[in-house]
mmCIF file of C-alpha atoms in Angstrom:
data_model
loop_
_atom_site.group_PDB
_atom_site.id
_atom_site.type_symbol
_atom_site.label_atom_id
_atom_site.label_comp_id
_atom_site.label_asym_id
_atom_site.label_seq_id
_atom_site.Cartn_x
_atom_site.Cartn_y
_atom_site.Cartn_z
ATOM 1 C CA UNK G 610 -8.193 -2.714 21.576
ATOM 2 C CA UNK G 611 -9.412 0.434 19.468
ATOM 3 C CA UNK G 612 -8.868 -0.345 15.650
ATOM 4 C CA UNK G 613 -6.536 2.460 13.990
ATOM 5 C CA UNK G 614 -7.278 3.781 10.498
ATOM 6 C CA UNK G 615 -5.035 5.803 8.052
ATOM 7 C CA UNK G 616 -7.206 7.668 5.395
ATOM 8 C CA UNK G 617 -5.207 8.213 2.290
ATOM 9 C CA UNK G 618 -7.020 10.173 -0.639
ATOM 10 C CA UNK G 619 -6.376 13.511 -2.291
ATOM 11 C CA UNK G 620 -9.938 14.612 -2.128
ATOM 12 C CA UNK G 621 -10.766 16.529 1.098
ATOM 13 C CA UNK G 622 -14.580 15.717 0.957
ATOM 14 C CA UNK G 623 -13.677 11.738 0.831
ATOM 15 C CA UNK G 624 -11.189 11.932 3.650
ATOM 16 C CA UNK G 625 -13.869 13.954 5.838
ATOM 17 C CA UNK G 626 -16.750 11.639 5.033
ATOM 18 C CA UNK G 627 -14.950 8.515 5.544
ATOM 19 C CA UNK G 628 -13.607 10.009 8.928
ATOM 20 C CA UNK G 629 -16.806 10.837 10.048
ATOM 21 C CA UNK G 630 -18.350 7.296 9.301
ATOM 22 C CA UNK G 631 -15.660 5.449 11.021
ATOM 23 C CA UNK G 632 -15.426 7.846 14.055
ATOM 24 C CA UNK G 633 -19.000 7.268 14.408
ATOM 25 C CA UNK G 634 -18.457 3.436 14.806
ATOM 26 C CA UNK G 635 -15.761 3.893 17.554
ATOM 27 C CA UNK G 636 -12.856 3.452 14.893
ATOM 28 C CA UNK G 637 -9.591 5.503 15.462
ATOM 29 C CA UNK G 638 -8.502 7.774 12.402
ATOM 30 C CA UNK G 639 -5.002 8.232 13.657
ATOM 31 C CA UNK G 640 -3.746 10.198 10.266
ATOM 32 C CA UNK G 641 -4.857 11.781 6.758
ATOM 33 C CA UNK G 642 -2.515 11.606 3.757
ATOM 34 C CA UNK G 643 -3.335 13.674 0.549
ATOM 35 C CA UNK G 644 -0.905 11.364 -1.461
ATOM 36 C CA UNK G 645 1.109 8.198 -1.533
ATOM 37 C CA UNK G 646 4.364 9.671 -0.057
ATOM 38 C CA UNK G 647 2.334 11.297 3.054
ATOM 39 C CA UNK G 648 0.618 7.711 3.376
ATOM 40 C CA UNK G 649 3.785 5.944 3.695
ATOM 41 C CA UNK G 650 5.335 8.597 6.257
ATOM 42 C CA UNK G 651 1.877 8.236 8.194
ATOM 43 C CA UNK G 652 1.839 4.523 8.521
ATOM 44 C CA UNK G 653 5.570 4.775 9.867
ATOM 45 C CA UNK G 654 4.730 7.335 12.385
ATOM 46 C CA UNK G 655 1.179 5.717 13.786
ATOM 47 C CA UNK G 656 1.461 2.147 12.839
ATOM 48 C CA UNK G 657 -2.344 1.874 12.107
ATOM 49 C CA UNK G 658 -4.112 -1.329 11.616
ATOM 50 C CA UNK G 659 -5.687 -0.426 8.416
ATOM 51 C CA UNK G 660 -5.121 2.016 5.625
ATOM 52 C CA UNK G 661 -8.009 3.218 3.422
ATOM 53 C CA UNK G 662 -5.592 3.993 0.200
ATOM 54 C CA UNK G 663 -6.874 5.736 -2.834
ATOM 55 C CA UNK G 664 -5.577 4.199 -5.937
ATOM 56 C CA UNK G 665 -4.890 7.487 -8.080
ATOM 57 C CA UNK G 666 -3.102 10.299 -6.011
ATOM 58 C CA UNK G 667 -0.220 12.762 -6.944
ATOM 59 C CA UNK G 668 3.399 12.298 -6.281
ATOM 60 C CA UNK G 669 2.943 8.533 -5.423
ATOM 61 C CA UNK G 670 -0.021 6.401 -6.372
ATOM 62 C CA UNK G 671 -1.603 4.355 -4.011
ATOM 63 C CA UNK G 672 -0.236 1.196 -5.689
ATOM 64 C CA UNK G 673 3.331 2.228 -5.034
ATOM 65 C CA UNK G 674 2.617 3.436 -1.624
ATOM 66 C CA UNK G 675 1.012 0.030 -0.854
ATOM 67 C CA UNK G 676 3.978 -1.870 -2.336
ATOM 68 C CA UNK G 677 6.285 0.436 0.290
ATOM 69 C CA UNK G 678 3.922 -0.007 2.980
ATOM 70 C CA UNK G 679 3.963 -3.870 2.968
ATOM 71 C CA UNK G 680 7.481 -4.052 2.374
ATOM 72 C CA UNK G 681 8.256 -2.125 5.331
ATOM 73 C CA UNK G 682 5.782 -4.212 7.671
ATOM 74 C CA UNK G 683 5.451 -7.504 9.387
ATOM 75 C CA UNK G 684 1.808 -7.877 8.380
ATOM 76 C CA UNK G 685 0.490 -4.909 9.606
ATOM 77 C CA UNK G 686 -1.185 -2.841 8.430
ATOM 78 C CA UNK G 687 -3.674 -4.046 6.049
ATOM 79 C CA UNK G 688 -4.355 -1.981 2.877
ATOM 80 C CA UNK G 689 -7.509 -1.432 1.706
ATOM 81 C CA UNK G 690 -7.919 0.209 -1.913
ATOM 82 C CA UNK G 691 -10.311 2.849 -2.786
ATOM 83 C CA UNK G 692 -11.514 2.937 -6.436
ATOM 84 C CA UNK G 693 -13.790 4.672 -8.236
ATOM 85 C CA UNK G 694 -14.923 2.103 -10.784
ATOM 86 C CA UNK G 695 -15.693 -1.489 -10.643
ATOM 87 C CA UNK G 696 -12.834 -3.670 -11.829
ATOM 88 C CA UNK G 697 -10.779 -0.686 -12.146
ATOM 89 C CA UNK G 698 -7.533 -1.680 -14.224
ATOM 90 C CA UNK G 699 -5.429 -0.662 -11.531
ATOM 91 C CA UNK G 700 -6.997 -3.047 -8.977
ATOM 92 C CA UNK G 701 -5.137 -6.269 -9.989
ATOM 93 C CA UNK G 702 -1.745 -4.268 -9.650
ATOM 94 C CA UNK G 703 -2.980 -3.054 -6.090
ATOM 95 C CA UNK G 704 -3.820 -6.628 -5.051
ATOM 96 C CA UNK G 705 -0.317 -7.883 -6.246
ATOM 97 C CA UNK G 706 1.402 -5.056 -4.552
ATOM 98 C CA UNK G 707 -0.009 -6.604 -1.316
ATOM 99 C CA UNK G 708 -3.589 -4.875 -0.882
ATOM 100 C CA UNK G 709 -5.874 -7.230 1.083
ATOM 101 C CA UNK G 710 -9.207 -5.928 -0.964
ATOM 102 C CA UNK G 711 -10.451 -2.841 -2.558
ATOM 103 C CA UNK G 712 -13.645 -0.760 -2.094
ATOM 104 C CA UNK G 713 -15.680 1.555 -4.533
ATOM 105 C CA UNK G 714 -15.844 5.115 -3.282
ATOM 106 C CA UNK G 715 -19.675 4.942 -3.212
ATOM 107 C CA UNK G 716 -19.562 2.216 -0.587
ATOM 108 C CA UNK G 717 -22.369 2.647 2.092
ATOM 109 C CA UNK G 718 -21.208 3.572 5.677
ATOM 110 C CA UNK G 719 -22.022 0.006 6.886
ATOM 111 C CA UNK G 720 -20.200 -1.731 4.288
ATOM 112 C CA UNK G 721 -17.020 0.686 4.800
ATOM 113 C CA UNK G 722 -17.075 -0.138 8.547
ATOM 114 C CA UNK G 723 -17.531 -3.933 7.861
ATOM 115 C CA UNK G 724 -14.793 -4.217 5.310
ATOM 116 C CA UNK G 725 -12.218 -2.398 7.663
ATOM 117 C CA UNK G 726 -13.027 -4.721 10.199
ATOM 118 C CA UNK G 727 -12.934 -7.581 7.976
ATOM 119 C CA UNK G 728 -9.466 -6.996 6.495
ATOM 120 C CA UNK G 729 -8.144 -6.292 10.083
ATOM 121 C CA UNK G 730 -9.443 -9.846 11.082
ATOM 122 C CA UNK G 731 -7.595 -11.291 8.109
ATOM 123 C CA UNK G 732 -10.484 -12.265 6.030
ATOM 124 C CA UNK G 733 -10.864 -11.530 2.386
ATOM 125 C CA UNK G 734 -12.982 -8.470 1.546
ATOM 126 C CA UNK G 735 -14.246 -9.885 -1.628
ATOM 127 C CA UNK G 736 -16.520 -12.941 -1.955
ATOM 128 C CA UNK G 737 -14.467 -15.896 -3.369
ATOM 129 C CA UNK G 738 -16.229 -15.680 -6.726
ATOM 130 C CA UNK G 739 -15.953 -12.180 -7.042
ATOM 131 C CA UNK G 740 -12.158 -12.427 -6.244
ATOM 132 C CA UNK G 741 -11.588 -14.942 -8.834
ATOM 133 C CA UNK G 742 -13.350 -13.039 -11.696
ATOM 134 C CA UNK G 743 -11.344 -9.889 -10.840
ATOM 135 C CA UNK G 744 -7.820 -11.732 -10.951
ATOM 136 C CA UNK G 745 -8.881 -13.935 -13.633
ATOM 137 C CA UNK G 746 -9.520 -10.834 -15.905
ATOM 138 C CA UNK G 747 -6.350 -9.152 -15.311
ATOM 139 C CA UNK G 748 -4.338 -12.360 -15.354
ATOM 140 C CA UNK G 749 -4.786 -12.756 -18.971
ATOM 141 C CA UNK G 750 -2.779 -9.676 -19.528
ATOM 142 C CA UNK G 751 0.215 -11.081 -17.802
ATOM 143 C CA UNK G 752 0.098 -14.881 -18.877
ATOM 144 C CA UNK G 753 3.650 -15.916 -18.167
ATOM 145 C CA UNK G 754 3.694 -17.957 -14.974
ATOM 146 C CA UNK G 755 5.789 -16.618 -12.211
ATOM 147 C CA UNK G 756 7.771 -19.207 -10.309
ATOM 148 C CA UNK G 757 7.338 -19.325 -6.428
ATOM 149 C CA UNK G 758 9.389 -21.566 -4.484
ATOM 150 C CA UNK G 759 7.204 -22.267 -1.506
ATOM 151 C CA UNK G 760 4.866 -23.937 -3.662
ATOM 152 C CA UNK G 761 6.699 -27.127 -3.178
ATOM 153 C CA UNK G 762 6.080 -26.957 0.607
ATOM 154 C CA UNK G 763 2.661 -27.467 0.037
ATOM 155 C CA UNK G 764 1.087 -31.068 0.586
ATOM 156 C CA UNK G 765 -1.096 -32.541 -2.343
ATOM 157 C CA UNK G 766 -4.008 -31.698 -0.555
ATOM 158 C CA UNK G 767 -3.101 -28.159 0.225
ATOM 159 C CA UNK G 768 -2.478 -27.687 -3.511
ATOM 160 C CA UNK G 769 -5.696 -28.964 -4.371
ATOM 161 C CA UNK G 770 -7.131 -26.751 -1.638
ATOM 162 C CA UNK G 771 -5.545 -23.835 -3.028
ATOM 163 C CA UNK G 772 -6.624 -24.489 -6.703
ATOM 164 C CA UNK G 773 -10.145 -24.776 -5.785
ATOM 165 C CA UNK G 774 -9.942 -21.657 -3.534
ATOM 166 C CA UNK G 775 -8.719 -19.677 -6.747
ATOM 167 C CA UNK G 776 -11.490 -21.221 -8.438
ATOM 168 C CA UNK G 777 -13.894 -19.357 -6.406
ATOM 169 C CA UNK G 778 -15.107 -21.849 -3.953
ATOM 170 C CA UNK G 779 -16.134 -20.807 -0.512
ATOM 171 C CA UNK G 780 -15.190 -22.568 2.601
ATOM 172 C CA UNK G 781 -18.600 -24.528 2.720
ATOM 173 C CA UNK G 782 -18.254 -25.358 -1.059
ATOM 174 C CA UNK G 783 -14.609 -26.612 -0.374
ATOM 175 C CA UNK G 784 -15.902 -28.788 2.676
ATOM 176 C CA UNK G 785 -18.689 -30.209 0.363
ATOM 177 C CA UNK G 786 -16.341 -30.794 -2.712
ATOM 178 C CA UNK G 787 -13.599 -32.546 -0.810
ATOM 179 C CA UNK G 788 -15.879 -34.371 1.719
ATOM 180 C CA UNK G 789 -14.412 -32.373 4.680
ATOM 181 C CA UNK G 790 -15.353 -30.538 7.717
ATOM 182 C CA UNK G 791 -15.372 -26.635 7.455
ATOM 183 C CA UNK G 792 -13.017 -26.701 10.203
ATOM 184 C CA UNK G 793 -10.474 -28.713 8.433
ATOM 185 C CA UNK G 794 -10.747 -26.588 5.252
ATOM 186 C CA UNK G 795 -10.076 -23.695 7.474
ATOM 187 C CA UNK G 796 -6.886 -25.371 8.948
ATOM 188 C CA UNK G 797 -5.836 -26.358 5.342
ATOM 189 C CA UNK G 798 -6.246 -22.683 4.331
ATOM 190 C CA UNK G 799 -4.461 -21.073 7.291
ATOM 191 C CA UNK G 800 -1.565 -23.544 6.592
ATOM 192 C CA UNK G 801 -1.455 -22.621 2.991
ATOM 193 C CA UNK G 802 -1.296 -18.682 3.926
ATOM 194 C CA UNK G 803 1.608 -19.522 6.780
ATOM 195 C CA UNK G 804 3.615 -21.730 4.088
ATOM 196 C CA UNK G 805 3.356 -19.192 1.223
ATOM 197 C CA UNK G 806 3.556 -16.297 3.670
ATOM 198 C CA UNK G 807 0.387 -14.759 2.373
ATOM 199 C CA UNK G 808 -1.809 -12.304 4.443
ATOM 200 C CA UNK G 809 -5.191 -13.500 3.304
ATOM 201 C CA UNK G 810 -7.152 -15.385 0.613
ATOM 202 C CA UNK G 811 -7.144 -12.589 -1.812
ATOM 203 C CA UNK G 812 -3.398 -12.821 -1.977
ATOM 204 C CA UNK G 813 -3.563 -16.533 -2.333
ATOM 205 C CA UNK G 814 -6.228 -16.525 -5.547
ATOM 206 C CA UNK G 815 -3.532 -13.885 -6.867
ATOM 207 C CA UNK G 816 -0.663 -16.265 -6.238
ATOM 208 C CA UNK G 817 -2.515 -19.107 -7.563
ATOM 209 C CA UNK G 818 -2.926 -17.346 -10.790
ATOM 210 C CA UNK G 819 0.482 -15.796 -11.056
ATOM 211 C CA UNK G 820 2.446 -18.883 -10.522
ATOM 212 C CA UNK G 821 0.318 -20.990 -13.254
ATOM 213 C CA UNK G 822 -1.519 -23.251 -10.863
ATOM 214 C CA UNK G 823 -4.681 -22.004 -12.133
ATOM 215 C CA UNK G 824 -4.954 -20.748 -15.636
ATOM 216 C CA UNK G 825 -7.541 -17.843 -16.758
ATOM 217 C CA UNK G 826 -10.452 -19.261 -18.820
ATOM 218 C CA UNK G 827 -11.066 -18.166 -22.228
#
């Protein structure tokens, strides 16, 4: 099936550039939006697989638009945030709102297409260690743990996997550390996501820091 995308950005040149890149790779851009309100409406009308969402837009910013889209959906679409600067201070808020990752606006065409396909497949956009550093940096600003009742549903092994995942270990590193096969690690990660009602590894890392399961380093 053709992968369907909505592009939300207040800059016409950015939208046009992204549309050209995605269309050239046979991805279907089903709508464009110039602000968050239009993005929410476009998602409701077109039911895309992925939304490319600018963080800063007039009328309604990308973070609040993401929050509304996630709250209004049953797992689709995945939201990929667009930022101007690396480690933009809005990124942590975007991830906690339900975004599945973020891209810099100067992304290469190849990386843009790959990123859209990755988040649609349910993979984390960011490398585990980069995700950890990003979340850890901004988690320091909000140190009070937020309870999550579903953590109690995890087995001791699943809690251990979640903690190590949040510390930046890849599946291969998790397997080596725990003396398990990568297939078994993937099964544990899938069960963690299902039990905690999370979309991907990025959200699992955010949750681990927000609940205090993992603490930011000094």
